[in-house]
Tab-separated table of N, CA, C and O in Angstrom:
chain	number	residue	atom	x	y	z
A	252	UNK	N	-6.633	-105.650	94.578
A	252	UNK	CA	-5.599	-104.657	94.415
A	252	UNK	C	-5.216	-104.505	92.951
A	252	UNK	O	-4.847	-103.398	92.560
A	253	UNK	N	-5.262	-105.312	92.294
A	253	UNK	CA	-4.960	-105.402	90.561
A	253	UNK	C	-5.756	-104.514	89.862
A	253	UNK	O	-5.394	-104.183	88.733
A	254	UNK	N	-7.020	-103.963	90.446
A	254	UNK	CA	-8.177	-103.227	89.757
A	254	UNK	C	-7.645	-101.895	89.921
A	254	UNK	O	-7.700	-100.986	89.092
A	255	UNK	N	-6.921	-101.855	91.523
A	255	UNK	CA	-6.599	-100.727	92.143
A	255	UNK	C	-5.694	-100.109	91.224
A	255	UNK	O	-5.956	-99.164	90.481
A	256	UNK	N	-4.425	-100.819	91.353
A	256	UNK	CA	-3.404	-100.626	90.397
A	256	UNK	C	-3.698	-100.279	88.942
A	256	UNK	O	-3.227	-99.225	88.514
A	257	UNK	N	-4.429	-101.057	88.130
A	257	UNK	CA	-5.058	-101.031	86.963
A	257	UNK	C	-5.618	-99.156	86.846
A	257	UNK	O	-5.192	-98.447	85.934
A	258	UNK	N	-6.400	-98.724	87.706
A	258	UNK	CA	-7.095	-97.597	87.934
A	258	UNK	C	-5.971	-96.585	87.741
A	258	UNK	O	-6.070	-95.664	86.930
A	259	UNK	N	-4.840	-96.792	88.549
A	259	UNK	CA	-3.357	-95.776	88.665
A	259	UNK	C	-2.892	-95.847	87.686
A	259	UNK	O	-2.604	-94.891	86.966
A	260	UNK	N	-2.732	-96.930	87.468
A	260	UNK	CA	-1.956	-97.122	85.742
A	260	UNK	C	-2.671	-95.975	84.649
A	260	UNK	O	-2.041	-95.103	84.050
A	261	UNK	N	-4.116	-96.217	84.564
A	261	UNK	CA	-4.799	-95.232	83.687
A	261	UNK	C	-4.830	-93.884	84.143
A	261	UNK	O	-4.419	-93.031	83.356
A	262	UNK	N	-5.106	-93.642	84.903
A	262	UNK	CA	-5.077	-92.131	85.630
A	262	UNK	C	-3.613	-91.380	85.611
A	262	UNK	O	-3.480	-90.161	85.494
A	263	UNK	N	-2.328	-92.510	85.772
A	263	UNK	CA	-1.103	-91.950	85.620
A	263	UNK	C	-1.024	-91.966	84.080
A	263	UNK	O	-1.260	-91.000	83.354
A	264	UNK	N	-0.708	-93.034	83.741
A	264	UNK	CA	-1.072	-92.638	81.492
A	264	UNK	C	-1.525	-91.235	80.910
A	264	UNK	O	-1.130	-90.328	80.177
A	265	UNK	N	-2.537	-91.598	81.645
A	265	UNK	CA	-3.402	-89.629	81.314
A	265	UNK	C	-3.439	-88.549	81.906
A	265	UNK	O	-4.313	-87.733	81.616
A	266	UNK	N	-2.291	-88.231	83.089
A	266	UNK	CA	-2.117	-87.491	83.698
A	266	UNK	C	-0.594	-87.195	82.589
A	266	UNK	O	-0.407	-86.161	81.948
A	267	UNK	N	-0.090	-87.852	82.605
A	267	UNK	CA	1.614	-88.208	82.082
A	267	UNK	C	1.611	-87.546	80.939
A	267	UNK	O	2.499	-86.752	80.627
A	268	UNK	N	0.466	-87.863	80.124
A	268	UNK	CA	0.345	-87.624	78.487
A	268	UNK	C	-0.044	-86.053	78.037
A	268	UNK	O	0.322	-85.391	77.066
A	269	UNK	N	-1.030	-85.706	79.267
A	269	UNK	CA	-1.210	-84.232	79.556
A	269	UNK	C	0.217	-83.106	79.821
A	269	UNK	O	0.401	-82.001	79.312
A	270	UNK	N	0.972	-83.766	80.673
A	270	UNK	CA	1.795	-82.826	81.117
A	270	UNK	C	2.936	-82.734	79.504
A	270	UNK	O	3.393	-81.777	78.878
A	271	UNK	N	3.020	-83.977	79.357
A	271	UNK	CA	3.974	-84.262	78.394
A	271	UNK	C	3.564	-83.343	77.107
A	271	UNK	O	4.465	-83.177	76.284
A	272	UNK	N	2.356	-82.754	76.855
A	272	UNK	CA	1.816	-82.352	75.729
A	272	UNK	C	1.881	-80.473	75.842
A	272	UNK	O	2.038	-79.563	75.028
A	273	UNK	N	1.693	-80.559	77.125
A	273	UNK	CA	2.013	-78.826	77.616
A	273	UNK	C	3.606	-78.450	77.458
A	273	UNK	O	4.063	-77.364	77.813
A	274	UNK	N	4.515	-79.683	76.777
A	274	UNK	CA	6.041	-79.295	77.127
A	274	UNK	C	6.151	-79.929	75.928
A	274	UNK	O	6.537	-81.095	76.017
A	275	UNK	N	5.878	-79.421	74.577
A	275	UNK	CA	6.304	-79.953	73.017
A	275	UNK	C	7.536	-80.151	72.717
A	275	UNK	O	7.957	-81.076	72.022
A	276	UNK	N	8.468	-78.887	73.464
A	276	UNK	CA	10.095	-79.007	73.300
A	276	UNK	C	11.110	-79.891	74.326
A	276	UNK	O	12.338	-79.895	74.402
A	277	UNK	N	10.196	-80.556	74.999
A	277	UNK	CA	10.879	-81.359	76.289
A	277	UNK	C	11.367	-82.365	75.516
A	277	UNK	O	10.786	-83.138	74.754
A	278	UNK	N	12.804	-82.224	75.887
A	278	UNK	CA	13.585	-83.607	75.360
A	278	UNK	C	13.526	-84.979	75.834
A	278	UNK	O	12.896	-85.402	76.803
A	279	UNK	N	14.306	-85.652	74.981
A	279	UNK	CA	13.662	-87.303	75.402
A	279	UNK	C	13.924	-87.553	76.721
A	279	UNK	O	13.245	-88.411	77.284
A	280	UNK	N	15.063	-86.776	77.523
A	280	UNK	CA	16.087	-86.995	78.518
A	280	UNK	C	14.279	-86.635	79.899
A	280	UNK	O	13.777	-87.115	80.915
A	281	UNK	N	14.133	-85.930	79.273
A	281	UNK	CA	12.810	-84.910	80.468
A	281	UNK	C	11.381	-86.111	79.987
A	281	UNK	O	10.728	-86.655	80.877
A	282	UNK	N	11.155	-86.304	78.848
A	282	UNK	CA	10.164	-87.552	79.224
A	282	UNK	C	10.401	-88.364	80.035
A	282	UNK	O	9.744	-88.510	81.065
A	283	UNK	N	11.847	-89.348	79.554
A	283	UNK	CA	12.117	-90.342	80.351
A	283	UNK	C	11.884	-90.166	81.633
A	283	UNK	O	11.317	-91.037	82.293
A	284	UNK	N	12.376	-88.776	82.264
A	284	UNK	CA	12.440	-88.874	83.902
A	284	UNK	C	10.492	-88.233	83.997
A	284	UNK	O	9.856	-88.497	85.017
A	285	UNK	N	10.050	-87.717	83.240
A	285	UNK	CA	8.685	-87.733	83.846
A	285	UNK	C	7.831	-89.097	84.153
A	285	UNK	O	7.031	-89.379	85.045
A	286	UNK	N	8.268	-89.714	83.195
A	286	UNK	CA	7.485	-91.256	83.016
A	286	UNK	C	8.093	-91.823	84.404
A	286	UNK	O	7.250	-92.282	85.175
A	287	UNK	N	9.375	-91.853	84.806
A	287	UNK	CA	9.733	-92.381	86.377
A	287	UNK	C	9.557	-91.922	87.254
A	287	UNK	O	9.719	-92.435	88.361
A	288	UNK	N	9.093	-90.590	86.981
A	288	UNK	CA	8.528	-89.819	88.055
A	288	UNK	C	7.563	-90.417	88.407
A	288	UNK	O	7.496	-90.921	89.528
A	289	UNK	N	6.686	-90.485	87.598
A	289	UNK	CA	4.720	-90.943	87.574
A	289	UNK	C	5.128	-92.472	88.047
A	289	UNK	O	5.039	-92.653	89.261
A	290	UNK	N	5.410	-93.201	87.531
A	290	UNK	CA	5.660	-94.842	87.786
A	290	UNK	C	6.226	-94.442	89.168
A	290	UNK	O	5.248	-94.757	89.846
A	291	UNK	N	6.904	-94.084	89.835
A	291	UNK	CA	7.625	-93.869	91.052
A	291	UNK	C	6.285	-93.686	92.060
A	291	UNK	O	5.817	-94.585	92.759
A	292	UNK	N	5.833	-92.438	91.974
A	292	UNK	CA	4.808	-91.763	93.205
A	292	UNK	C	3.555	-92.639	93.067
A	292	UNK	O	2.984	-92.825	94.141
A	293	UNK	N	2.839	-93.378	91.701
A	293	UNK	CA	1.955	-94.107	91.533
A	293	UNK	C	2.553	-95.774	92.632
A	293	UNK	O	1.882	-96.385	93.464
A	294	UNK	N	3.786	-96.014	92.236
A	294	UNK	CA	3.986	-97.268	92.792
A	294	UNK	C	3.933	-97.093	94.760
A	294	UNK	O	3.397	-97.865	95.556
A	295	UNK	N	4.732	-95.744	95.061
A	295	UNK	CA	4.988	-95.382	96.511
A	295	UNK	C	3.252	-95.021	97.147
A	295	UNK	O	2.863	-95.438	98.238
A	296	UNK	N	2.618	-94.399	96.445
A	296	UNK	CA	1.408	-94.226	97.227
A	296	UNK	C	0.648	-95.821	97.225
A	296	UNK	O	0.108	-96.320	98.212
A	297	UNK	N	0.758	-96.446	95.893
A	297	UNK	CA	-0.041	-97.730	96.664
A	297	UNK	C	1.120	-98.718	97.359
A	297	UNK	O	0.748	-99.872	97.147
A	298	UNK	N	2.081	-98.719	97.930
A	298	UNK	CA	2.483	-99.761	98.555
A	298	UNK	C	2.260	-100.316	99.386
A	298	UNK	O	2.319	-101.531	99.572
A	299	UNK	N	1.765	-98.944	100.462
A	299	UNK	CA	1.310	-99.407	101.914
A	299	UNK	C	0.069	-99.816	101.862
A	299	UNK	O	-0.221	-100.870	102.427
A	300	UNK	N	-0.748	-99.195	101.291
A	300	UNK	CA	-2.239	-100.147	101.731
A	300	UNK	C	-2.206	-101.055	100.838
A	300	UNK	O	-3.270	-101.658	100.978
A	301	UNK	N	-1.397	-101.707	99.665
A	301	UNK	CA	-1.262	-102.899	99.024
A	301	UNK	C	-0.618	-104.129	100.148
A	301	UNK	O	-1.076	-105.258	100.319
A	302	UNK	N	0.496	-103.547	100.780
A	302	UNK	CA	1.019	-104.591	101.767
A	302	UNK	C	0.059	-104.522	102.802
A	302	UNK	O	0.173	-105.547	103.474
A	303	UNK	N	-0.829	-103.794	103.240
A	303	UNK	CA	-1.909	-103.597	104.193
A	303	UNK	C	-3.338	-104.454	103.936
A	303	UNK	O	-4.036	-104.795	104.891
A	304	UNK	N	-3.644	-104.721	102.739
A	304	UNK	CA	-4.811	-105.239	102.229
A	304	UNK	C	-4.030	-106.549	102.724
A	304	UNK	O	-4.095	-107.077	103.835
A	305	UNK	N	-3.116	-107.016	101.373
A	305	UNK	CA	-2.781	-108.255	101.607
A	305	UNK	C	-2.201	-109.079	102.953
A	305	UNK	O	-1.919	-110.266	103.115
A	306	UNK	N	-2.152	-107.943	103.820
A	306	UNK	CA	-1.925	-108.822	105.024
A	306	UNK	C	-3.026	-109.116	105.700
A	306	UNK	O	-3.018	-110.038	106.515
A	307	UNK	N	-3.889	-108.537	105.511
A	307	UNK	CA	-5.344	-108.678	105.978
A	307	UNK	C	-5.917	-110.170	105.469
A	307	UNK	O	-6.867	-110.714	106.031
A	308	UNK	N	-5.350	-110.638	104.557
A	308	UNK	CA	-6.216	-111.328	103.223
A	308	UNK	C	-6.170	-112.838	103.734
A	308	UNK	O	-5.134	-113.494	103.851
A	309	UNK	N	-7.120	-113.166	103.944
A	309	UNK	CA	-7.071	-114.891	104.378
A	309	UNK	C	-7.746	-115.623	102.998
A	309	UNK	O	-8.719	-115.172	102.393
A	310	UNK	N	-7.185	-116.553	102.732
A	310	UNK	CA	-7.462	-117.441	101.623
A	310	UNK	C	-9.134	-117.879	101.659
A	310	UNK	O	-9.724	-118.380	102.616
A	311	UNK	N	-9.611	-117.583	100.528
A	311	UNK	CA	-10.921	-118.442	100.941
A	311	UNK	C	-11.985	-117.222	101.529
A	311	UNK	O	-13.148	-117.325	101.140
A	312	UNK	N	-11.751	-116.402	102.181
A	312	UNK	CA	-12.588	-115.814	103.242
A	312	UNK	C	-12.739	-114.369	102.273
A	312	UNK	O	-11.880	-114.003	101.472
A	313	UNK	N	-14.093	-113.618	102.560
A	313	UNK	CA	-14.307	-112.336	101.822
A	313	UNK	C	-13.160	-111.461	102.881
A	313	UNK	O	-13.054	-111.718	104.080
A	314	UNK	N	-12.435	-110.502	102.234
A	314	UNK	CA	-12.071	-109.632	103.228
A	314	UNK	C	-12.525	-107.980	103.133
A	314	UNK	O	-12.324	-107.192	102.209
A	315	UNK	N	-13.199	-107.767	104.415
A	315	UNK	CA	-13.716	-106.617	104.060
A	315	UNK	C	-12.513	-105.158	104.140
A	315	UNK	O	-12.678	-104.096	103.540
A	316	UNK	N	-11.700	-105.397	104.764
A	316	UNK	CA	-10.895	-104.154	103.694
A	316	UNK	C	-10.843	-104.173	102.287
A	316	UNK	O	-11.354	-103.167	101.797
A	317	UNK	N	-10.432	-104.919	101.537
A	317	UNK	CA	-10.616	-104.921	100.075
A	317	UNK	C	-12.165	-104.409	99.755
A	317	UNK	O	-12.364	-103.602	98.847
A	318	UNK	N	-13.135	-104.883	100.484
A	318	UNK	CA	-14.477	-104.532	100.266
A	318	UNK	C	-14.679	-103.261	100.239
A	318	UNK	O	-15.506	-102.801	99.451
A	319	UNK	N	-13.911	-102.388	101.156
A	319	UNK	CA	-13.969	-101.261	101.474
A	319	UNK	C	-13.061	-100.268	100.411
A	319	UNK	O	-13.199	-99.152	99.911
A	320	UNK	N	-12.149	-101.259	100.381
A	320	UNK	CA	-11.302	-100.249	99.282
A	320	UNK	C	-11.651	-100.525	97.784
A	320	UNK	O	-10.774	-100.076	97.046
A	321	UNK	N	-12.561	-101.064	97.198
A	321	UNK	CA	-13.506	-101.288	96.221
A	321	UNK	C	-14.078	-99.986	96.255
A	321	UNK	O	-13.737	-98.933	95.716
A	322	UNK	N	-15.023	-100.290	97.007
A	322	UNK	CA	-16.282	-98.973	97.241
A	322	UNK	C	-15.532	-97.718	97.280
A	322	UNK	O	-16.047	-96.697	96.822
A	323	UNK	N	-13.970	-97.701	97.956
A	323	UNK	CA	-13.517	-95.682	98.019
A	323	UNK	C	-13.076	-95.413	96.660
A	323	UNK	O	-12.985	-94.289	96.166
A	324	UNK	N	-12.880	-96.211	96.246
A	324	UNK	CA	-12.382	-95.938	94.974
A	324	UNK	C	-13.097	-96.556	93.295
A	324	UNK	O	-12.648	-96.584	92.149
A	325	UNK	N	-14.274	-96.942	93.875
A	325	UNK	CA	-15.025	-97.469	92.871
A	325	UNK	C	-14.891	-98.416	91.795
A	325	UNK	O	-15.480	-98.533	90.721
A	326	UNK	N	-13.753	-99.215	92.482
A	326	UNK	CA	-13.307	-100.060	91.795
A	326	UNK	C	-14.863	-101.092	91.175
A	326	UNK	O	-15.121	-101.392	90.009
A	327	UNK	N	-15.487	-101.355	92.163
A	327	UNK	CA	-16.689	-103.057	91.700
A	327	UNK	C	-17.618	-102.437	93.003
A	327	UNK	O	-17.387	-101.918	94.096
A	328	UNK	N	-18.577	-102.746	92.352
A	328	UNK	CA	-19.805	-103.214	93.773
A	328	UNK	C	-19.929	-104.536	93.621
A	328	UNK	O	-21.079	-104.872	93.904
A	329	UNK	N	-19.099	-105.644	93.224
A	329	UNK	CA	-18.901	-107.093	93.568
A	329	UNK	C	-17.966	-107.400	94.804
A	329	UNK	O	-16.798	-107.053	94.978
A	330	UNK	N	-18.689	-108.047	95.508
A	330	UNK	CA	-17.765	-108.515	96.558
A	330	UNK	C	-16.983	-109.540	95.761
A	330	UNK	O	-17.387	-110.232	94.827
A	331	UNK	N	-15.467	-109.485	96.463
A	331	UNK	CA	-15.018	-110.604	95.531
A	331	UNK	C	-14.118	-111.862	96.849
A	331	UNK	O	-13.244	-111.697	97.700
A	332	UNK	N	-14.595	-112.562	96.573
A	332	UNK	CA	-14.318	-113.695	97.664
A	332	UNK	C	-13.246	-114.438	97.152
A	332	UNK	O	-13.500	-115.574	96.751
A	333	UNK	N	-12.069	-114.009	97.087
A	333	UNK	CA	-10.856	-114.439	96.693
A	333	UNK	C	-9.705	-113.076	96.862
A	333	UNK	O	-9.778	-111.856	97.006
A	334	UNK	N	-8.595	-114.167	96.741
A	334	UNK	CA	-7.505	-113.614	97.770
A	334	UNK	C	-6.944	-112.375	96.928
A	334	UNK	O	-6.945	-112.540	95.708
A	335	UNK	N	-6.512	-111.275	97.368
A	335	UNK	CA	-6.531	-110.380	96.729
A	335	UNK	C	-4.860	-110.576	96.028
A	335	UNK	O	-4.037	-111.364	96.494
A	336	UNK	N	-4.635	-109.766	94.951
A	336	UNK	CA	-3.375	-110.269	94.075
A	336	UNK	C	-2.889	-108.732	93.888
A	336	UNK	O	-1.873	-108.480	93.240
């Protein structure tokens, strides 16, 4: 899930930086709330399948949801046999 997140983080950065650049006269007051905007909907869309993976997740054992959610999102073609974080 850290790769996952990692992926949102960049995709929101450069989604954020785009919009922010189409609005030169947007005051600091309108960044601030765009940046919580993006941090907001980035954090709410992964929550559930973050609490969903990790409940899946047995110590020790490959889990193939994570396996799966690797591959939809292209995170690794490494299986990774450790507990997801």
């Amino acid at each position: 899930m850290a790769a996952l997140r990692a992926r949102a983080e960049e995709i929101r950065q450069r989604e954020l930086s785009r919009a922010l650049a189409s609005l030169p006269d947007a005051n600091g007051a309108v960044r601030t709330q765009m940046e919580w905007l993006s941090v907001s909907l980035v954090n709410k869309l992964l929550d559930e399948p973050t609490r969903r993976l990790r409940a899946e997740a047995t110590p020790g054992v490959a889990n193939p949801y994570a396996d799966v959610a690797r591959e939809l999102f292209g995170l690794s073609t490494e299986r990774a046999d450790r507990p997801l974080t």
